[in-house]
Short mmCIF file of C-alpha atoms in Angstrom, two decimals:
data_model
loop_
_atom_site.label_atom_id
_atom_site.label_comp_id
_atom_site.label_asym_id
_atom_site.label_seq_id
_atom_site.Cartn_x
_atom_site.Cartn_y
_atom_site.Cartn_z
CA UNK A 1 27.89 22.32 -0.95
CA UNK A 2 27.32 25.03 -2.62
CA UNK A 3 23.52 25.72 -0.92
CA UNK A 4 20.76 28.72 -2.20
CA UNK A 5 17.76 28.72 0.00
CA UNK A 6 14.78 30.47 -0.98
CA UNK A 7 12.46 32.71 1.25
CA UNK A 8 13.35 35.55 3.73
CA UNK A 9 11.32 34.06 6.60
CA UNK A 10 11.57 32.79 9.93
CA UNK A 11 11.73 29.50 8.46
CA UNK A 12 14.36 30.72 6.51
CA UNK A 13 16.23 31.55 9.05
CA UNK A 14 16.12 28.69 11.01
CA UNK A 15 17.06 26.38 7.09
CA UNK A 16 20.23 28.84 6.91
CA UNK A 17 21.66 29.14 10.60
CA UNK A 18 21.64 25.13 10.22
CA UNK A 19 22.38 25.31 6.76
CA UNK A 20 25.51 27.21 8.47
CA UNK A 21 26.70 25.09 11.11
CA UNK A 22 27.51 22.28 8.32
CA UNK A 23 30.35 21.14 7.68
CA UNK A 24 29.86 20.31 4.14
CA UNK A 25 28.42 23.13 3.22
CA UNK A 26 31.21 25.97 1.55
CA UNK A 27 28.93 28.18 0.52
CA UNK A 28 25.32 29.51 1.86
CA UNK A 29 23.18 32.15 -0.38
CA UNK A 30 19.53 33.17 0.18
CA UNK A 31 17.09 35.48 -2.30
CA UNK A 32 15.73 37.59 -1.14
CA UNK A 33 17.02 36.23 3.03
CA UNK A 34 15.62 38.74 5.36
CA UNK A 35 18.42 41.44 7.84
CA UNK A 36 18.86 38.16 10.24
CA UNK A 37 19.62 35.74 7.33
CA UNK A 38 22.74 37.62 6.10
CA UNK A 39 25.02 37.60 9.06
CA UNK A 40 25.33 34.04 7.73
CA UNK A 41 24.34 33.90 4.26
CA UNK A 42 24.48 36.06 0.88
CA UNK A 43 22.04 37.74 -0.46
CA UNK A 44 20.06 38.32 -3.51
CA UNK A 45 17.58 39.90 -4.69
CA UNK A 46 15.13 37.44 -6.96
CA UNK A 47 11.51 37.43 -7.01
CA UNK A 48 11.09 34.12 -5.04
CA UNK A 49 7.78 32.68 -8.33
CA UNK A 50 9.87 33.27 -11.25
CA UNK A 51 11.30 30.12 -11.46
CA UNK A 52 13.11 31.36 -14.68
CA UNK A 53 14.91 33.69 -12.40
CA UNK A 54 15.87 31.62 -9.00
CA UNK A 55 16.73 28.65 -11.74
CA UNK A 56 19.09 31.43 -13.49
CA UNK A 57 20.97 33.06 -10.01
CA UNK A 58 20.45 28.93 -9.08
CA UNK A 59 23.48 28.02 -12.31
CA UNK A 60 25.62 31.56 -11.77
CA UNK A 61 26.03 30.46 -8.44
CA UNK A 62 26.64 27.06 -9.18
CA UNK A 63 24.49 25.69 -6.58
CA UNK A 64 24.89 22.15 -5.60
CA UNK A 65 21.39 21.89 -3.73
CA UNK A 66 18.10 24.57 -3.60
CA UNK A 67 15.78 24.46 -0.87
CA UNK A 68 12.69 26.63 -1.63
CA UNK A 69 11.23 27.49 1.57
CA UNK A 70 7.94 29.38 1.37
CA UNK A 71 4.58 26.70 -0.21
CA UNK A 72 3.69 29.93 -3.33
CA UNK A 73 6.84 29.83 -4.96
CA UNK A 74 6.15 26.42 -4.68
CA UNK A 75 2.93 25.90 -6.25
CA UNK A 76 3.81 28.06 -9.17
CA UNK A 77 6.58 25.34 -10.44
CA UNK A 78 9.65 27.32 -9.13
CA UNK A 79 11.29 23.68 -8.33
CA UNK A 80 9.77 22.09 -11.75
CA UNK A 81 12.02 25.23 -13.59
CA UNK A 82 15.14 24.72 -11.59
CA UNK A 83 14.72 20.84 -11.75
CA UNK A 84 14.87 21.29 -15.68
CA UNK A 85 18.51 22.90 -15.55
CA UNK A 86 19.54 19.86 -14.19
CA UNK A 87 20.31 21.16 -10.54
CA UNK A 88 19.24 19.16 -7.32
CA UNK A 89 16.11 21.10 -5.64
CA UNK A 90 14.83 20.14 -2.23
CA UNK A 91 11.01 20.97 -3.02
CA UNK A 92 7.63 19.06 -4.84
CA UNK A 93 7.00 19.92 -8.03
CA UNK A 94 3.77 22.34 -8.83
CA UNK A 95 1.91 18.99 -9.60
CA UNK A 96 2.83 17.75 -6.52
CA UNK A 97 2.53 20.93 -4.17
CA UNK A 98 -1.15 21.43 -4.90
CA UNK A 99 -1.49 19.13 -1.83
CA UNK A 100 -1.15 22.75 0.00
CA UNK A 101 -2.45 24.66 -3.43
CA UNK A 102 -5.77 22.91 -3.55
CA UNK A 103 -7.60 21.84 0.01
CA UNK A 104 -9.97 19.52 -2.57
CA UNK A 105 -6.76 18.27 -4.62
CA UNK A 106 -5.63 17.51 -0.17
CA UNK A 107 -8.55 15.67 0.42
CA UNK A 108 -9.22 13.68 -3.47
CA UNK A 109 -5.74 12.43 -2.28
CA UNK A 110 -6.58 11.19 1.11
CA UNK A 111 -9.44 9.50 0.23
CA UNK A 112 -7.49 7.46 -2.38
CA UNK A 113 -4.84 6.50 0.38
CA UNK A 114 -7.30 5.96 3.02
CA UNK A 115 -6.07 9.03 4.81
CA UNK A 116 -8.28 9.63 8.16
CA UNK A 117 -9.22 13.21 7.74
CA UNK A 118 -12.60 15.32 8.41
CA UNK A 119 -15.73 14.76 6.72
CA UNK A 120 -15.63 17.32 4.13
CA UNK A 121 -17.68 19.35 1.46
CA UNK A 122 -16.61 21.69 -1.60
CA UNK A 123 -18.31 24.31 -2.22
CA UNK A 124 -18.44 27.45 -4.88
CA UNK A 125 -22.44 28.38 -4.68
CA UNK A 126 -23.99 30.00 -1.57
CA UNK A 127 -26.95 27.21 -1.97
CA UNK A 128 -23.71 24.34 -1.19
CA UNK A 129 -22.28 26.61 1.40
CA UNK A 130 -25.47 26.93 3.93
CA UNK A 131 -26.22 23.27 3.10
CA UNK A 132 -22.89 22.44 4.83
CA UNK A 133 -23.30 24.57 7.64
CA UNK A 134 -26.07 22.62 8.16
CA UNK A 135 -24.97 19.16 7.95
CA UNK A 136 -21.62 20.11 10.35
CA UNK A 137 -23.36 22.27 12.26
CA UNK A 138 -21.26 24.64 15.28
CA UNK A 139 -17.92 24.52 15.70
CA UNK A 140 -17.78 25.73 11.53
CA UNK A 141 -15.24 25.02 10.26
CA UNK A 142 -14.72 26.74 7.18
CA UNK A 143 -11.04 27.10 4.34
CA UNK A 144 -10.02 28.72 1.27
CA UNK A 145 -9.64 26.20 -0.45
CA UNK A 146 -6.23 28.43 -2.31
CA UNK A 147 -3.37 29.90 0.01
CA UNK A 148 -3.33 31.71 1.92
CA UNK A 149 -0.43 32.25 4.24
CA UNK A 150 -1.95 29.68 6.63
CA UNK A 151 -5.49 32.52 8.13
CA UNK A 152 -7.04 31.33 5.47
CA UNK A 153 -8.73 28.91 7.90
CA UNK A 154 -12.08 30.52 10.20
CA UNK A 155 -13.02 27.94 13.06
CA UNK A 156 -16.54 29.84 14.42
CA UNK A 157 -19.85 28.95 16.57
CA UNK A 158 -21.77 31.58 14.84
CA UNK A 159 -22.58 30.99 11.82
CA UNK A 160 -22.60 33.54 9.95
CA UNK A 161 -19.11 34.82 10.45
CA UNK A 162 -18.77 31.19 9.32
CA UNK A 163 -20.73 32.17 6.01
CA UNK A 164 -19.65 35.40 5.39
CA UNK A 165 -15.98 33.39 5.13
CA UNK A 166 -17.23 30.79 2.63
CA UNK A 167 -18.80 33.47 0.36
CA UNK A 168 -15.92 35.89 0.71
CA UNK A 169 -13.80 32.63 -1.31
CA UNK A 170 -13.81 31.30 -4.49
CA UNK A 171 -14.37 27.75 -3.45
CA UNK A 172 -14.16 26.56 -0.29
CA UNK A 173 -13.59 22.78 2.10
CA UNK A 174 -16.36 23.02 4.74
CA UNK A 175 -15.76 20.42 7.03
CA UNK A 176 -16.59 18.18 10.38
CA UNK A 177 -15.33 19.60 13.24
CA UNK A 178 -12.06 17.87 14.64
CA UNK A 179 -11.81 17.51 19.08
CA UNK A 180 -8.55 17.13 20.72
CA UNK A 181 -5.17 18.55 20.78
CA UNK A 182 -2.98 19.45 17.25
CA UNK A 183 -0.02 17.94 16.50
CA UNK A 184 2.25 18.91 13.58
CA UNK A 185 4.74 16.10 11.34
CA UNK A 186 6.96 16.69 8.97
CA UNK A 187 8.58 14.48 6.98
CA UNK A 188 11.23 13.92 4.31
CA UNK A 189 10.89 12.21 1.34
CA UNK A 190 12.08 11.21 -2.17
CA UNK A 191 8.81 10.44 -3.52
CA UNK A 192 9.80 6.91 -2.32
CA UNK A 193 11.14 6.86 0.79
CA UNK A 194 9.59 8.99 4.03
CA UNK A 195 12.23 10.00 7.15
CA UNK A 196 10.14 11.56 9.83
CA UNK A 197 11.65 14.01 11.67
CA UNK A 198 10.37 14.76 15.42
CA UNK A 199 6.20 16.18 16.50
CA UNK A 200 5.85 19.91 17.25
CA UNK A 201 2.73 22.06 18.42
CA UNK A 202 2.54 25.17 17.78
CA UNK A 203 -0.18 27.39 18.65
CA UNK A 204 -1.88 29.19 16.21
CA UNK A 205 -4.72 32.06 17.44
CA UNK A 206 -2.97 35.63 18.35
CA UNK A 207 -3.12 35.87 21.96
CA UNK A 208 -2.68 34.22 25.27
CA UNK A 209 -5.27 31.20 26.99
CA UNK A 210 -5.89 30.60 22.72
CA UNK A 211 -8.22 33.69 22.58
CA UNK A 212 -8.33 35.94 19.53
CA UNK A 213 -8.32 36.01 15.95
CA UNK A 214 -6.63 32.95 13.86
CA UNK A 215 -2.21 33.77 13.59
CA UNK A 216 0.25 31.91 10.78
CA UNK A 217 1.79 30.50 14.25
CA UNK A 218 3.00 32.29 17.49
CA UNK A 219 5.27 30.03 18.66
CA UNK A 220 6.25 25.90 18.97
CA UNK A 221 7.56 23.57 20.99
CA UNK A 222 9.24 20.36 20.54
CA UNK A 223 9.39 17.00 21.62
CA UNK A 224 5.66 16.25 23.14
CA UNK A 225 6.17 15.14 26.00
CA UNK A 226 2.50 13.93 26.11
CA UNK A 227 2.08 12.17 22.89
CA UNK A 228 2.01 7.94 23.00
CA UNK A 229 5.58 7.05 21.98
CA UNK A 230 3.54 5.31 19.40
CA UNK A 231 2.15 8.13 17.71
CA UNK A 232 5.17 9.42 14.63
CA UNK A 233 5.27 5.33 14.03
CA UNK A 234 1.06 5.26 13.26
CA UNK A 235 1.17 8.83 10.81
CA UNK A 236 4.21 6.45 8.89
CA UNK A 237 2.49 4.61 8.68
CA UNK A 238 -1.35 5.76 8.11
CA UNK A 239 -1.14 8.90 6.84
CA UNK A 240 2.67 10.06 5.00
CA UNK A 241 3.34 7.34 3.46
CA UNK A 242 -0.24 6.14 1.90
CA UNK A 243 0.64 9.74 1.16
CA UNK A 244 3.95 9.62 -0.81
CA UNK A 245 2.32 6.33 -1.68
CA UNK A 246 -0.42 7.50 -3.68
CA UNK A 247 0.96 11.10 -5.01
CA UNK A 248 3.93 8.40 -7.20
CA UNK A 249 1.21 6.05 -8.28
CA UNK A 250 -1.19 9.18 -10.11
CA UNK A 251 2.98 9.55 -11.70
CA UNK A 252 3.34 13.47 -9.61
CA UNK A 253 6.08 12.07 -6.94
CA UNK A 254 6.25 14.45 -4.03
CA UNK A 255 9.51 15.05 -3.37
CA UNK A 256 10.76 17.67 -0.58
CA UNK A 257 9.34 18.18 3.15
CA UNK A 258 5.53 16.79 3.58
CA UNK A 259 4.12 18.60 6.68
CA UNK A 260 0.89 17.10 8.91
CA UNK A 261 -1.09 18.78 10.70
CA UNK A 262 -3.08 16.17 12.72
CA UNK A 263 -5.68 16.16 15.17
CA UNK A 264 -5.43 13.21 18.10
CA UNK A 265 -9.28 13.19 17.97
CA UNK A 266 -11.47 10.41 20.70
CA UNK A 267 -11.73 8.45 17.46
CA UNK A 268 -7.65 8.29 16.45
CA UNK A 269 -5.14 10.52 15.05
CA UNK A 270 -6.84 12.35 12.06
CA UNK A 271 -5.00 15.03 9.51
CA UNK A 272 -6.55 18.54 9.19
CA UNK A 273 -4.50 19.30 6.22
CA UNK A 274 -1.23 18.73 4.19
CA UNK A 275 1.23 21.69 3.58
CA UNK A 276 4.03 20.99 1.43
CA UNK A 277 7.33 22.30 3.07
CA UNK A 278 8.30 23.49 6.06
CA UNK A 279 5.63 25.12 8.82
CA UNK A 280 6.50 28.12 10.43
CA UNK A 281 7.17 28.22 13.64
CA UNK A 282 7.61 24.85 14.02
CA UNK A 283 10.40 24.68 11.85
CA UNK A 284 12.72 26.60 13.93
CA UNK A 285 12.58 23.98 17.43
CA UNK A 286 12.24 21.14 15.43
CA UNK A 287 15.42 22.23 13.62
CA UNK A 288 17.02 23.39 17.01
CA UNK A 289 17.00 19.13 18.23
CA UNK A 290 18.13 18.25 15.15
CA UNK A 291 21.74 16.80 15.23
CA UNK A 292 22.52 15.67 12.11
CA UNK A 293 23.43 17.77 9.73
CA UNK A 294 21.11 19.75 7.19
CA UNK A 295 22.31 19.62 3.68
CA UNK A 296 23.47 15.63 3.37
CA UNK A 297 19.36 15.17 4.40
CA UNK A 298 18.26 17.66 2.32
CA UNK A 299 20.37 16.70 -0.39
CA UNK A 300 19.38 13.36 -0.24
CA UNK A 301 16.06 13.99 -0.58
CA UNK A 302 16.84 15.70 -4.15
CA UNK A 303 18.84 12.93 -5.26
CA UNK A 304 16.92 9.65 -4.42
CA UNK A 305 18.57 8.76 -2.33
CA UNK A 306 17.22 8.43 1.60
CA UNK A 307 16.57 4.84 1.56
CA UNK A 308 20.46 4.95 2.20
CA UNK A 309 20.67 7.92 4.64
CA UNK A 310 21.94 7.11 8.06
CA UNK A 311 19.13 6.93 11.21
CA UNK A 312 18.67 10.53 12.20
CA UNK A 313 20.17 12.14 15.21
CA UNK A 314 18.35 14.08 17.80
CA UNK A 315 19.06 16.35 20.39
CA UNK A 316 17.69 14.47 24.61
CA UNK A 317 16.52 18.02 25.02
CA UNK A 318 13.68 20.30 24.05
CA UNK A 319 13.31 23.98 22.43
CA UNK A 320 10.82 26.90 22.57
CA UNK A 321 10.05 29.13 20.30
CA UNK A 322 8.04 32.71 21.09
CA UNK A 323 6.96 34.54 17.77
CA UNK A 324 6.96 38.35 18.41
CA UNK A 325 4.76 40.43 15.78
CA UNK A 326 3.43 43.64 14.31
CA UNK A 327 1.27 46.25 16.54
CA UNK A 328 -2.46 44.85 14.53
CA UNK A 329 -1.52 41.78 13.40
CA UNK A 330 -2.85 39.44 12.30
CA UNK A 331 -4.72 42.69 10.30
CA UNK A 332 -2.75 45.43 8.45
CA UNK A 333 0.65 44.69 10.39
CA UNK A 334 2.67 48.43 11.53
CA UNK A 335 5.76 48.52 9.83
CA UNK A 336 9.43 50.24 9.99
CA UNK A 337 9.52 50.31 13.65
CA UNK A 338 13.23 50.09 15.34
CA UNK A 339 14.03 46.66 16.72
CA UNK A 340 16.45 46.67 19.79
CA UNK A 341 18.09 44.31 21.93
CA UNK A 342 19.21 42.19 19.65
CA UNK A 343 22.82 42.40 20.38
CA UNK A 344 22.30 42.22 23.34
CA UNK A 345 20.27 38.17 23.51
CA UNK A 346 23.42 37.70 21.36
CA UNK A 347 26.01 38.58 24.25
CA UNK A 348 23.83 37.20 27.33
CA UNK A 349 21.34 33.95 25.67
CA UNK A 350 24.03 32.69 22.83
CA UNK A 351 24.07 29.54 22.35
CA UNK A 352 21.51 28.79 23.83
CA UNK A 353 18.88 31.03 23.20
CA UNK A 354 19.05 32.90 19.40
CA UNK A 355 16.56 35.51 17.16
CA UNK A 356 15.39 34.48 13.72
CA UNK A 357 14.32 37.15 11.67
CA UNK A 358 10.99 36.87 10.30
CA UNK A 359 10.03 40.70 8.44
CA UNK A 360 12.85 42.58 9.13
CA UNK A 361 15.27 44.95 6.51
CA UNK A 362 18.09 47.18 7.30
CA UNK A 363 17.63 50.51 7.21
CA UNK A 364 20.24 52.85 4.86
CA UNK A 365 22.16 53.65 8.76
CA UNK A 366 22.25 50.57 9.06
CA UNK A 367 19.08 49.64 11.93
CA UNK A 368 16.96 46.78 12.16
CA UNK A 369 13.96 47.67 11.32
CA UNK A 370 10.55 45.84 11.39
CA UNK A 371 9.19 44.88 7.90
CA UNK A 372 6.12 42.51 8.01
CA UNK A 373 3.18 41.00 10.38
CA UNK A 374 5.09 38.22 12.20
CA UNK A 375 9.36 40.22 12.52
CA UNK A 376 11.21 37.67 14.83
CA UNK A 377 11.37 34.02 16.20
CA UNK A 378 13.28 34.49 19.67
CA UNK A 379 14.20 30.19 19.47
CA UNK A 380 15.82 28.45 23.19
CA UNK A 381 16.90 25.22 23.85
CA UNK A 382 17.09 23.27 27.22
CA UNK A 383 17.39 20.64 29.37
CA UNK A 384 13.59 20.05 29.53
CA UNK A 385 10.88 23.00 27.76
CA UNK A 386 10.68 24.54 31.59
CA UNK A 387 14.63 25.38 30.83
CA UNK A 388 13.92 26.03 27.45
CA UNK A 389 10.80 28.11 28.09
CA UNK A 390 12.44 30.47 30.07
CA UNK A 391 15.31 31.06 28.47
CA UNK A 392 13.05 31.48 25.52
CA UNK A 393 11.20 34.77 27.39
CA UNK A 394 14.77 35.96 29.25
CA UNK A 395 16.02 36.37 25.54
CA UNK A 396 12.16 38.13 24.37
CA UNK A 397 12.51 40.60 27.17
CA UNK A 398 16.05 42.19 25.97
CA UNK A 399 13.59 43.08 22.77
CA UNK A 400 12.03 46.50 22.24
CA UNK A 401 9.53 46.86 19.15
CA UNK A 402 7.08 49.92 19.50
CA UNK A 403 3.74 48.41 19.56
CA UNK A 404 4.88 44.44 19.47
CA UNK A 405 3.19 41.77 20.83
CA UNK A 406 3.09 38.19 21.89
CA UNK A 407 1.76 35.10 23.49
CA UNK A 408 4.01 34.63 27.56
CA UNK A 409 1.36 31.19 27.87
CA UNK A 410 3.43 29.48 24.77
CA UNK A 411 4.37 26.21 26.05
CA UNK A 412 4.12 27.03 30.03
CA UNK A 413 1.20 24.34 30.17
CA UNK A 414 3.46 21.50 28.83
CA UNK A 415 6.05 22.05 30.41
CA UNK A 416 3.95 22.35 34.19
CA UNK A 417 2.80 19.27 33.38
CA UNK A 418 6.06 17.80 32.87
CA UNK A 419 7.43 19.45 35.44
CA UNK A 420 4.76 17.82 37.95
CA UNK A 421 4.82 13.92 36.31
#
């Protein structure tokens, strides 16, 4: 199978790494990719938002499968353009991707499918914004209706900060605050059959102790030893399958990766948001534990044959990923700084720990430089969370990037609790 992956972040590096380990993959390509992905896939320069350009590239490569990683190309209709050329593609249509592209659309789908979620108001005027903020009270949850690269949500006790964020958006969803721990659950679907993956938890705040601004995610771990063993079955029955069924009923079947961001509240499971693609950094830990070869699973979703796909196989161990971010992230990050220590991780820690590239590039001399806000995802596996965590942070310690930042408490609390149980 010849596979083309679209995107250039750590999520795409995780996908490419897993695909490169799949014996059924005979050729692996990525566009545009990054410095790390170049080590496992052939890179191609293409505008990832240009569906026709992506389709031309896929046809020229005689790709048997195209995997669209990020949300923006999906909302822009890239999967549609590839599908129109008769090439199997893992990723929803532009219409179905509105599940992520518009918070208001997602709320409408959830209401029709009786999916449990937070009460909310869609606001377009200052008067509607003030009324919604007043109705719910603090803490205020304000979400930009459109795509915002994981940074369009503000949760704050400060009504003026909430109002300012709302006024800066063309259309905004204001909703009630959901208490309880958050869980990310991915599911692969062909529009009818839904196959859940293992749950993970990510860390959105920039600093230790869940302090600081929201980010695209500073780390993640899997499995969740504290979660109810029936959680996946419950979410399948009340969230994932009803949502897929409702979209098919509307004539916009969802094929690809459906990501449910969940809150385990005192009143039960509630959906915080849907994404239409693999989440970053949760993908890094979920794929680290998946033993089933990835290409066949994604191809089955792309070709409508998931119903006959064998049950997924998982490792019994744990995985932890720690994000190394640029100076000043999540505000305007500093880029162009050299990254050292990558070879040491390969020499000393592989294969139990490895580095997935996000915002990186090579200069003319071949040196790896920072090129984005989130620069690297250091991922490790182990027999339990404590071991995986120790391996991840040992590898983080080998990497040098001037001014970089990372959280030191990823999975610390749950690892300590699991060790003491």
